[in-house]
JSON list of C-alpha atoms in Angstrom, two decimals:
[
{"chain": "A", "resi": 1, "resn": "UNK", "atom": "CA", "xyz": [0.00, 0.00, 0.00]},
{"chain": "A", "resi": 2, "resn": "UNK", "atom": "CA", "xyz": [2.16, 2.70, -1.35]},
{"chain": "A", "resi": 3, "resn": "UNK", "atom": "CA", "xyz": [-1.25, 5.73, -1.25]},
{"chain": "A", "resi": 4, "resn": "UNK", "atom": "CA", "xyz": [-2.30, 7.78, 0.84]},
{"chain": "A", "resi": 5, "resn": "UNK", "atom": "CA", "xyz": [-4.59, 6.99, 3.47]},
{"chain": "A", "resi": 6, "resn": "UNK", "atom": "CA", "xyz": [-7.72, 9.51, 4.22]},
{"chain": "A", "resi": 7, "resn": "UNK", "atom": "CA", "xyz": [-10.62, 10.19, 6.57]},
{"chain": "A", "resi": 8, "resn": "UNK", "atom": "CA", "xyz": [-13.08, 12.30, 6.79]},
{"chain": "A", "resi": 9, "resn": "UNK", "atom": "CA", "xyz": [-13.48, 15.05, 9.49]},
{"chain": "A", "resi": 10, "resn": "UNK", "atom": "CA", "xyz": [-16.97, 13.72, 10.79]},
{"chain": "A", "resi": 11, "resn": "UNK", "atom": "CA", "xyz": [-15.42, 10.05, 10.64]},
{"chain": "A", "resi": 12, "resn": "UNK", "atom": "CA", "xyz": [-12.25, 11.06, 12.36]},
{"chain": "A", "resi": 13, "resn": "UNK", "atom": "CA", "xyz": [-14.97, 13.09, 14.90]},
{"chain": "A", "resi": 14, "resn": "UNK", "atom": "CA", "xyz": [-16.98, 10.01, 15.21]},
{"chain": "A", "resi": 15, "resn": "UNK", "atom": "CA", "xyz": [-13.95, 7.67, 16.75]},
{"chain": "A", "resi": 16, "resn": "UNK", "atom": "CA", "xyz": [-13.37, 10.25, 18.98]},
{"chain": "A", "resi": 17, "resn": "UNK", "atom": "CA", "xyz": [-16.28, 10.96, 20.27]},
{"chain": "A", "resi": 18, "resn": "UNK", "atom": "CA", "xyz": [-17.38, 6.93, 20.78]},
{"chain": "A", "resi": 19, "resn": "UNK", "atom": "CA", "xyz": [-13.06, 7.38, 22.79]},
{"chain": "A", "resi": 20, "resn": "UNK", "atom": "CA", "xyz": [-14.62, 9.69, 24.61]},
{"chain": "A", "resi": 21, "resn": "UNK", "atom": "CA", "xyz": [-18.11, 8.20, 25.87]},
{"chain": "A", "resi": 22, "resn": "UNK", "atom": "CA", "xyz": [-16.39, 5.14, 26.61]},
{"chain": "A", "resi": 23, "resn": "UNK", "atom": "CA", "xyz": [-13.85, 6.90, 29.17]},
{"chain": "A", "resi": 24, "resn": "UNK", "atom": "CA", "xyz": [-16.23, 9.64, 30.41]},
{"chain": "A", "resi": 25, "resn": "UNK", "atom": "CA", "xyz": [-18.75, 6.72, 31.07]},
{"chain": "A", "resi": 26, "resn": "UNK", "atom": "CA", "xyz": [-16.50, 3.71, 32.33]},
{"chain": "A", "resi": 27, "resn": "UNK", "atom": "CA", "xyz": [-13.00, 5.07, 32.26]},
{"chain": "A", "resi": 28, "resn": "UNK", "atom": "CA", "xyz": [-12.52, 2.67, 29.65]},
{"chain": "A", "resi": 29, "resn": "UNK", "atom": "CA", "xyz": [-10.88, 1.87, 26.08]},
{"chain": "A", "resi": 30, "resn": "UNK", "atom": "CA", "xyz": [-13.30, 0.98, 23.39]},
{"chain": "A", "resi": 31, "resn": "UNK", "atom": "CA", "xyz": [-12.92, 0.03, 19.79]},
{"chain": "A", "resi": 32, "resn": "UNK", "atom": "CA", "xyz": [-14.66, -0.38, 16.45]},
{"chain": "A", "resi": 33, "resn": "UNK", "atom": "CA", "xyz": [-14.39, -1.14, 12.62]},
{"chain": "A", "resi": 34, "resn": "UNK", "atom": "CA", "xyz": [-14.36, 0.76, 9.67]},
{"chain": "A", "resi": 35, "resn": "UNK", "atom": "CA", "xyz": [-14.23, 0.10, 6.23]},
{"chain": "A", "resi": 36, "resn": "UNK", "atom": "CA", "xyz": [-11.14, 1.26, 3.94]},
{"chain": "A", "resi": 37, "resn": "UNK", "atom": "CA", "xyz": [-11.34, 0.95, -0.27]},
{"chain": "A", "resi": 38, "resn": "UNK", "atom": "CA", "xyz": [-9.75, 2.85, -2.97]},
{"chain": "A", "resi": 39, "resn": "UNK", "atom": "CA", "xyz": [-10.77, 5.65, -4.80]},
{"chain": "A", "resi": 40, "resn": "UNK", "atom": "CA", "xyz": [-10.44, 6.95, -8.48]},
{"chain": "A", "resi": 41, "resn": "UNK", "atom": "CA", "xyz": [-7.36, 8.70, -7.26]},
{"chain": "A", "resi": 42, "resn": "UNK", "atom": "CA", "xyz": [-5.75, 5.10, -5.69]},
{"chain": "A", "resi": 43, "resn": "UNK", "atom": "CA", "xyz": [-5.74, 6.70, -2.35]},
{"chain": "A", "resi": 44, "resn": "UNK", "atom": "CA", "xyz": [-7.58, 4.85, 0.54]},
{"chain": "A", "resi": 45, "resn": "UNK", "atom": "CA", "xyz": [-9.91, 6.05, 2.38]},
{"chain": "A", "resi": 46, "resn": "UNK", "atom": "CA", "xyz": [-11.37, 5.06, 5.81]},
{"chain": "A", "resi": 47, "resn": "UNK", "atom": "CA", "xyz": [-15.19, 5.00, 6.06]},
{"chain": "A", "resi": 48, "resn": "UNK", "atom": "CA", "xyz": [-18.05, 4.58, 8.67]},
{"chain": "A", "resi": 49, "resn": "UNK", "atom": "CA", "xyz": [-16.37, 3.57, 11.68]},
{"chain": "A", "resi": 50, "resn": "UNK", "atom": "CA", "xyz": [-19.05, 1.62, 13.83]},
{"chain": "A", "resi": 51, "resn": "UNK", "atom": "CA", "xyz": [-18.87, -0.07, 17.41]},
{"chain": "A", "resi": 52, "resn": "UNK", "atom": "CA", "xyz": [-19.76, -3.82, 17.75]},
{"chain": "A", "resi": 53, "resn": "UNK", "atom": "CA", "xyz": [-20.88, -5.59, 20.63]},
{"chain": "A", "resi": 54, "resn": "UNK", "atom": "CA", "xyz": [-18.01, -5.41, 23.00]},
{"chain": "A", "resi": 55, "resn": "UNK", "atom": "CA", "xyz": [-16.59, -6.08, 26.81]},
{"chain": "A", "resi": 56, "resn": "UNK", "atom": "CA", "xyz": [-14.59, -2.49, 27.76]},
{"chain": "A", "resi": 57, "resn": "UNK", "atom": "CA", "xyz": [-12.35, -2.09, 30.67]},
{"chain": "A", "resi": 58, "resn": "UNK", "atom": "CA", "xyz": [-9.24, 0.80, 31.67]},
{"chain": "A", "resi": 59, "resn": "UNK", "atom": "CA", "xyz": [-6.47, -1.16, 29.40]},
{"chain": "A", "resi": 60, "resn": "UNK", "atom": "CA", "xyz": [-8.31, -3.51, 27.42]},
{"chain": "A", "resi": 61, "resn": "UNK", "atom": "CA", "xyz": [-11.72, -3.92, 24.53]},
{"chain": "A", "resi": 62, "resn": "UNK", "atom": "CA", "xyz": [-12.88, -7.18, 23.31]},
{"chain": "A", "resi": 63, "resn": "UNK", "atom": "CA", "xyz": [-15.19, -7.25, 20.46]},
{"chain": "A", "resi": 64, "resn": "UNK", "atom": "CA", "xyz": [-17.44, -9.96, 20.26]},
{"chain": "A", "resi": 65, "resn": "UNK", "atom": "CA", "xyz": [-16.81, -12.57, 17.91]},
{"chain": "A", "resi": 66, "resn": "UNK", "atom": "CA", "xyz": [-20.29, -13.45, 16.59]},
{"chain": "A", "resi": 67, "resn": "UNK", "atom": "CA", "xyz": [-20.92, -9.51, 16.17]},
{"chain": "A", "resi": 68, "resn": "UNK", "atom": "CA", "xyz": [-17.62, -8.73, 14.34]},
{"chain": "A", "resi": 69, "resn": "UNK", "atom": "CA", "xyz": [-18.69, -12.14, 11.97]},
{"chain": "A", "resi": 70, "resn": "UNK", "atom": "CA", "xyz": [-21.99, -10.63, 11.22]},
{"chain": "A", "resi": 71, "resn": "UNK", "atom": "CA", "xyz": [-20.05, -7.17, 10.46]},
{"chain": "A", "resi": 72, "resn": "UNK", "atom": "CA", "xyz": [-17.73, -9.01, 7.96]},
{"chain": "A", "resi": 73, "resn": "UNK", "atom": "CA", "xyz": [-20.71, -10.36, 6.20]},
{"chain": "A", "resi": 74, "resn": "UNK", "atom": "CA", "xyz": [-22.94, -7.05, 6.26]},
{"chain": "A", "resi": 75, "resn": "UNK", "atom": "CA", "xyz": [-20.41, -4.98, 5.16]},
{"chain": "A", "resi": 76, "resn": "UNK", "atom": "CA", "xyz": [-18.77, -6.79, 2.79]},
{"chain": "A", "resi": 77, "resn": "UNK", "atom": "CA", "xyz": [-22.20, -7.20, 0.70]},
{"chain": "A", "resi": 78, "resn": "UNK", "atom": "CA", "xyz": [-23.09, -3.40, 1.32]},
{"chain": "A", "resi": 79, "resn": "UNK", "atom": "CA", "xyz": [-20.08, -2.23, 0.18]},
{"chain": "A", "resi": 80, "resn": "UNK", "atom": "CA", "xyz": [-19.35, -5.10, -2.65]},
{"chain": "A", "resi": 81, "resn": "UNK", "atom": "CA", "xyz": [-18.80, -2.53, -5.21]},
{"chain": "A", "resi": 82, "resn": "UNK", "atom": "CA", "xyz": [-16.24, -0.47, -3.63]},
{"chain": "A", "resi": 83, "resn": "UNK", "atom": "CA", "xyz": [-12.46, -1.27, -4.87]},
{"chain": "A", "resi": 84, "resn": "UNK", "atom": "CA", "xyz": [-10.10, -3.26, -2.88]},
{"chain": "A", "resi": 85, "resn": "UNK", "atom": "CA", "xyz": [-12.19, -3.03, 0.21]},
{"chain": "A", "resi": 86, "resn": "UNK", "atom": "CA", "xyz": [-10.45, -3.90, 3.20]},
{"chain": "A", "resi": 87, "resn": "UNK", "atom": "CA", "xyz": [-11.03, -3.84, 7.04]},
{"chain": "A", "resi": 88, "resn": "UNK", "atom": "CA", "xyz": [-9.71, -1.38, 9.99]},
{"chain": "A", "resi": 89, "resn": "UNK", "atom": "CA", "xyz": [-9.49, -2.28, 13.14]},
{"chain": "A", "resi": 90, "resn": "UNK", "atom": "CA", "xyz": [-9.79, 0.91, 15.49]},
{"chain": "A", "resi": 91, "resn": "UNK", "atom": "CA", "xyz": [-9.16, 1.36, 19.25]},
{"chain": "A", "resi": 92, "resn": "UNK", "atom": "CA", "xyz": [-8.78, 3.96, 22.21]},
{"chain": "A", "resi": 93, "resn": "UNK", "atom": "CA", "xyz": [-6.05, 4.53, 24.54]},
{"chain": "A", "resi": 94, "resn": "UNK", "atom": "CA", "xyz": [-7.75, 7.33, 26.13]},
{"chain": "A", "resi": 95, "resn": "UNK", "atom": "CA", "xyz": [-5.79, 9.86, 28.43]},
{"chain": "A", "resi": 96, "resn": "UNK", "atom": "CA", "xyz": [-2.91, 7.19, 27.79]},
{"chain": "A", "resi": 97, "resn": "UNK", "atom": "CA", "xyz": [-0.34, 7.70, 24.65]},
{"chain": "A", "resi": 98, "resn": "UNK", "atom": "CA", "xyz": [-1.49, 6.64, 21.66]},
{"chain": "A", "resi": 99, "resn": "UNK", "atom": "CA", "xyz": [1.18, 3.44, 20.99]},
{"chain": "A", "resi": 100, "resn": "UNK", "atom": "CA", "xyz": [0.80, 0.02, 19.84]},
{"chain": "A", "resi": 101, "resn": "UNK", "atom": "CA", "xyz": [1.15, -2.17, 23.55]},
{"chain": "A", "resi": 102, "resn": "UNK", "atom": "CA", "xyz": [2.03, -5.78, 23.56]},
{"chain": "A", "resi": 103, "resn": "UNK", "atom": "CA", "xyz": [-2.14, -6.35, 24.09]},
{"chain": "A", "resi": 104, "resn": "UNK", "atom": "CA", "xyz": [-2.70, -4.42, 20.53]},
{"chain": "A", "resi": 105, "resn": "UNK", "atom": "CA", "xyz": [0.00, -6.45, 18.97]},
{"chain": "A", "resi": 106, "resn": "UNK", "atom": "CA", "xyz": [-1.61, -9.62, 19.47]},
{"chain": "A", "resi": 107, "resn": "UNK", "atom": "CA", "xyz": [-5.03, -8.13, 18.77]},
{"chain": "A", "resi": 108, "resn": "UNK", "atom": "CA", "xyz": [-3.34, -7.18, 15.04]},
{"chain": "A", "resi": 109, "resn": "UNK", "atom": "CA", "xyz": [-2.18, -10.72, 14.65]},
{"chain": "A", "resi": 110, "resn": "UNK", "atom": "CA", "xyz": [-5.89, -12.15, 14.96]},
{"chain": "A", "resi": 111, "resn": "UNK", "atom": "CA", "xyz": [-6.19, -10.34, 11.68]},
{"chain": "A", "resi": 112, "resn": "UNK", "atom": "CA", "xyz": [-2.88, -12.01, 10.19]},
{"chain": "A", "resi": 113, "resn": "UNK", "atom": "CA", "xyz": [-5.69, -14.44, 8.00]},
{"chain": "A", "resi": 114, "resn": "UNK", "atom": "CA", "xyz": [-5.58, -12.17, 4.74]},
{"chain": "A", "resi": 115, "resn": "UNK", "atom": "CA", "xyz": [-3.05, -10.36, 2.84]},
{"chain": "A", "resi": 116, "resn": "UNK", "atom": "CA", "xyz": [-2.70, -7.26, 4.83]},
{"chain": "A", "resi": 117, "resn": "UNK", "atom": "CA", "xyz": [-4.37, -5.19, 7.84]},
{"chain": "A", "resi": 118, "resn": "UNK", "atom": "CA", "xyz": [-5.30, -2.15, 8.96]},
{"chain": "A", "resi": 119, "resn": "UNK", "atom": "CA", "xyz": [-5.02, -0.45, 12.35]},
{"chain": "A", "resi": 120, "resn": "UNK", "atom": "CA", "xyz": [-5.57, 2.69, 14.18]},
{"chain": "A", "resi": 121, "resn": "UNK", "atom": "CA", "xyz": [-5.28, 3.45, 18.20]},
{"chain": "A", "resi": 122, "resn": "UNK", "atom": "CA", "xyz": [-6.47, 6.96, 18.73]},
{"chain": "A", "resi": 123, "resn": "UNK", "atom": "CA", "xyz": [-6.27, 8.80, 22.64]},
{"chain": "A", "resi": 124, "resn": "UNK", "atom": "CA", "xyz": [-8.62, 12.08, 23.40]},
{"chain": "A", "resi": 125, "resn": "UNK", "atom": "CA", "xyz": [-5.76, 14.09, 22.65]},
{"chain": "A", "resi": 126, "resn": "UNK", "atom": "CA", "xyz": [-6.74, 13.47, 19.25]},
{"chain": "A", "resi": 127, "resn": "UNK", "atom": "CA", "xyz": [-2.69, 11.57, 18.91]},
{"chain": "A", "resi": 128, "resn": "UNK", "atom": "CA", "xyz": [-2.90, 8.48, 16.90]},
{"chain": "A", "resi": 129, "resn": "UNK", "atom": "CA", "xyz": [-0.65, 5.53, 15.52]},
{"chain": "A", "resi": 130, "resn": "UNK", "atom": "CA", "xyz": [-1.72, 3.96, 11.79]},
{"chain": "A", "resi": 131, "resn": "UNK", "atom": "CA", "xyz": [-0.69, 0.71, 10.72]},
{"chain": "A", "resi": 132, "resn": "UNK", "atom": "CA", "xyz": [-0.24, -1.11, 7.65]},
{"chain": "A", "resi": 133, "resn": "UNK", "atom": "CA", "xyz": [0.57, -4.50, 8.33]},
{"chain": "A", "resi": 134, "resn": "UNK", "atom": "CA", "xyz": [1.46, -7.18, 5.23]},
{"chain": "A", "resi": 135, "resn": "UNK", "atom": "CA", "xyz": [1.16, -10.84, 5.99]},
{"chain": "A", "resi": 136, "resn": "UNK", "atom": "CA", "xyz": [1.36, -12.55, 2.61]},
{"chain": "A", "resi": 137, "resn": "UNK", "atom": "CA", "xyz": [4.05, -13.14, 0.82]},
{"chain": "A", "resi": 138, "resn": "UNK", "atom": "CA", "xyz": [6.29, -11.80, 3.64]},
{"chain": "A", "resi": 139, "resn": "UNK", "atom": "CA", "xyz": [5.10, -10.26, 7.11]},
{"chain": "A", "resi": 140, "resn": "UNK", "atom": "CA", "xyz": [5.94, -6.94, 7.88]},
{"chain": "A", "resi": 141, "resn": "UNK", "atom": "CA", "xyz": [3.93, -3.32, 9.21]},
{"chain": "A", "resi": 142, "resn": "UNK", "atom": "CA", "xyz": [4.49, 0.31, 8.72]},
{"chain": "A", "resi": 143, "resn": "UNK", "atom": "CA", "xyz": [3.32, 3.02, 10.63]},
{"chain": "A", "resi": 144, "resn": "UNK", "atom": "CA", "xyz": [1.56, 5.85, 8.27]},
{"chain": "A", "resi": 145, "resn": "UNK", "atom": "CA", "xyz": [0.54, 9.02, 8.10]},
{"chain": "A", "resi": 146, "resn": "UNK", "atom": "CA", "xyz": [-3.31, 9.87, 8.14]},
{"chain": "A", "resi": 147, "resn": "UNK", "atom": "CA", "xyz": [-4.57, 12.70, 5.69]},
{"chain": "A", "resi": 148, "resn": "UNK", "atom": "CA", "xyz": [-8.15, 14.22, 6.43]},
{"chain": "A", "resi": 149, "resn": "UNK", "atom": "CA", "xyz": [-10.18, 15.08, 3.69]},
{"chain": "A", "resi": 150, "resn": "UNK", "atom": "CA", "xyz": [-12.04, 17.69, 4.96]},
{"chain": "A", "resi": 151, "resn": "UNK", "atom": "CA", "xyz": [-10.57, 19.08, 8.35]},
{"chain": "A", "resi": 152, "resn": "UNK", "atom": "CA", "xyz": [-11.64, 23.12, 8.57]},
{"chain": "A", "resi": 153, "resn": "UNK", "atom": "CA", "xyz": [-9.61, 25.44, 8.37]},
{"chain": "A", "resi": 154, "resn": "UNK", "atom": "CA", "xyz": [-8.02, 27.10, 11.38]},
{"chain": "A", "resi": 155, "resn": "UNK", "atom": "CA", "xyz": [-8.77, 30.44, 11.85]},
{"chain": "A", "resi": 156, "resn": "UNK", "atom": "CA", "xyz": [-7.62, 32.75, 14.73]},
{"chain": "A", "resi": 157, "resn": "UNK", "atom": "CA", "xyz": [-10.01, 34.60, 16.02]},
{"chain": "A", "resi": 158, "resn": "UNK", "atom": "CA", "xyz": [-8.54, 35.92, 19.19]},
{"chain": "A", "resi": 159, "resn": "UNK", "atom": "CA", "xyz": [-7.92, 39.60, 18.85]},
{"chain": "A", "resi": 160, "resn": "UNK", "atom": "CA", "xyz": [-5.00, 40.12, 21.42]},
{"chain": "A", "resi": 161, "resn": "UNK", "atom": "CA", "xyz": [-2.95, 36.91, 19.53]},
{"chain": "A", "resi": 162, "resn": "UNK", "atom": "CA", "xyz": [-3.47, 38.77, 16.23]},
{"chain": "A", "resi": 163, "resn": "UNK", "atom": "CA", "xyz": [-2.67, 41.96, 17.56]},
{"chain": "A", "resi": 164, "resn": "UNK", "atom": "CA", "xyz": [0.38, 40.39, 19.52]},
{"chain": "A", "resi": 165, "resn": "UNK", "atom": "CA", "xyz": [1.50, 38.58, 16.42]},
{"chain": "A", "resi": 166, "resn": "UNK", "atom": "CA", "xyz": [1.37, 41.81, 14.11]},
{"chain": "A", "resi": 167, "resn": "UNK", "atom": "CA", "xyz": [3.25, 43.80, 16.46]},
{"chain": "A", "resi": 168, "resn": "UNK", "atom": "CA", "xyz": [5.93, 41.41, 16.92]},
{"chain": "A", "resi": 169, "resn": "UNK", "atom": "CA", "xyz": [6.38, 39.85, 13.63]}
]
């Protein structure tokens, strides 16, 4: 996977919000899918995130297994005609950095079945890590960059830090 990889600013808003329920709430991780395909461009981009059926705790999410079967299935027929769909498996580290631990690592390998995997772990300071990882014809991962397609523009709208900035620039 040699594109870029994009999501949306409502997508990207929609992880962290369900990061943020989950630790306001329990003080917990959580985690999710999402879909990923190619566009006319041969970028990827990272669609509808969802949350399955799950058991949550401080350092740790466990989707369930029947759920995350029936979201295979689902998705993959809703979203047939999309090219080169793939999978992305997404998870919070809350107030903690956002870095893959030795429990995420052997999450990722569940998903060592198919050619290649997708991975995100996102905190509430809006850090993240991205990974590709390749299984087949020889295993390896790299961590990416994530583009947005949409994020707004920043805008300063504080008077004194314009004022400031003109006068001293």
């Amino acid at each position: 996977m040699s594109s870029n990889i994009y999501i949306s600013w409502d997508n990207w808003n929609k992880i962290l919000d369900y990061a943020s329920i989950a630790y306001n709430e329990w003080k917990a991780e959580i985690g999710g899918m999402a879909i990923v395909y190619k566009d006319k461009e041969n970028d990827y981009i990272i669609d509808t995130p969802i949350i399955l059926k799950q058991e949550v705790s401080g350092s740790n999410t466990v989707l369930d297994k029947e759920a995350l079967s029936a979201y295979y299935v689902k998705t993959a027929m809703e979203h047939k005609d999309k090219r080169d769909l793939q999978f992305l498996w997404w998870h919070s580290h809350h107030t903690m950095s956002a870095f893959w631990s030795g429990t995420d690592l052997t999450a990722i390998k569940e998903f060592s079945g198919g050619k290649s995997s997708i991975s995100l772990v996102v905190n509430l300071r809006q850090e993240y890590k991205l990974r590709i990882n390749i299984w087949d014809p020889i295993e390896t991962h790299k961590d990416v960059e994530l583009n947005f397609l949409d994020a707004p523009e920043r805008i300063c709208e504080n008077e004194d830090m314009i004022k400031e900035t003109k006068a001293l620039c």
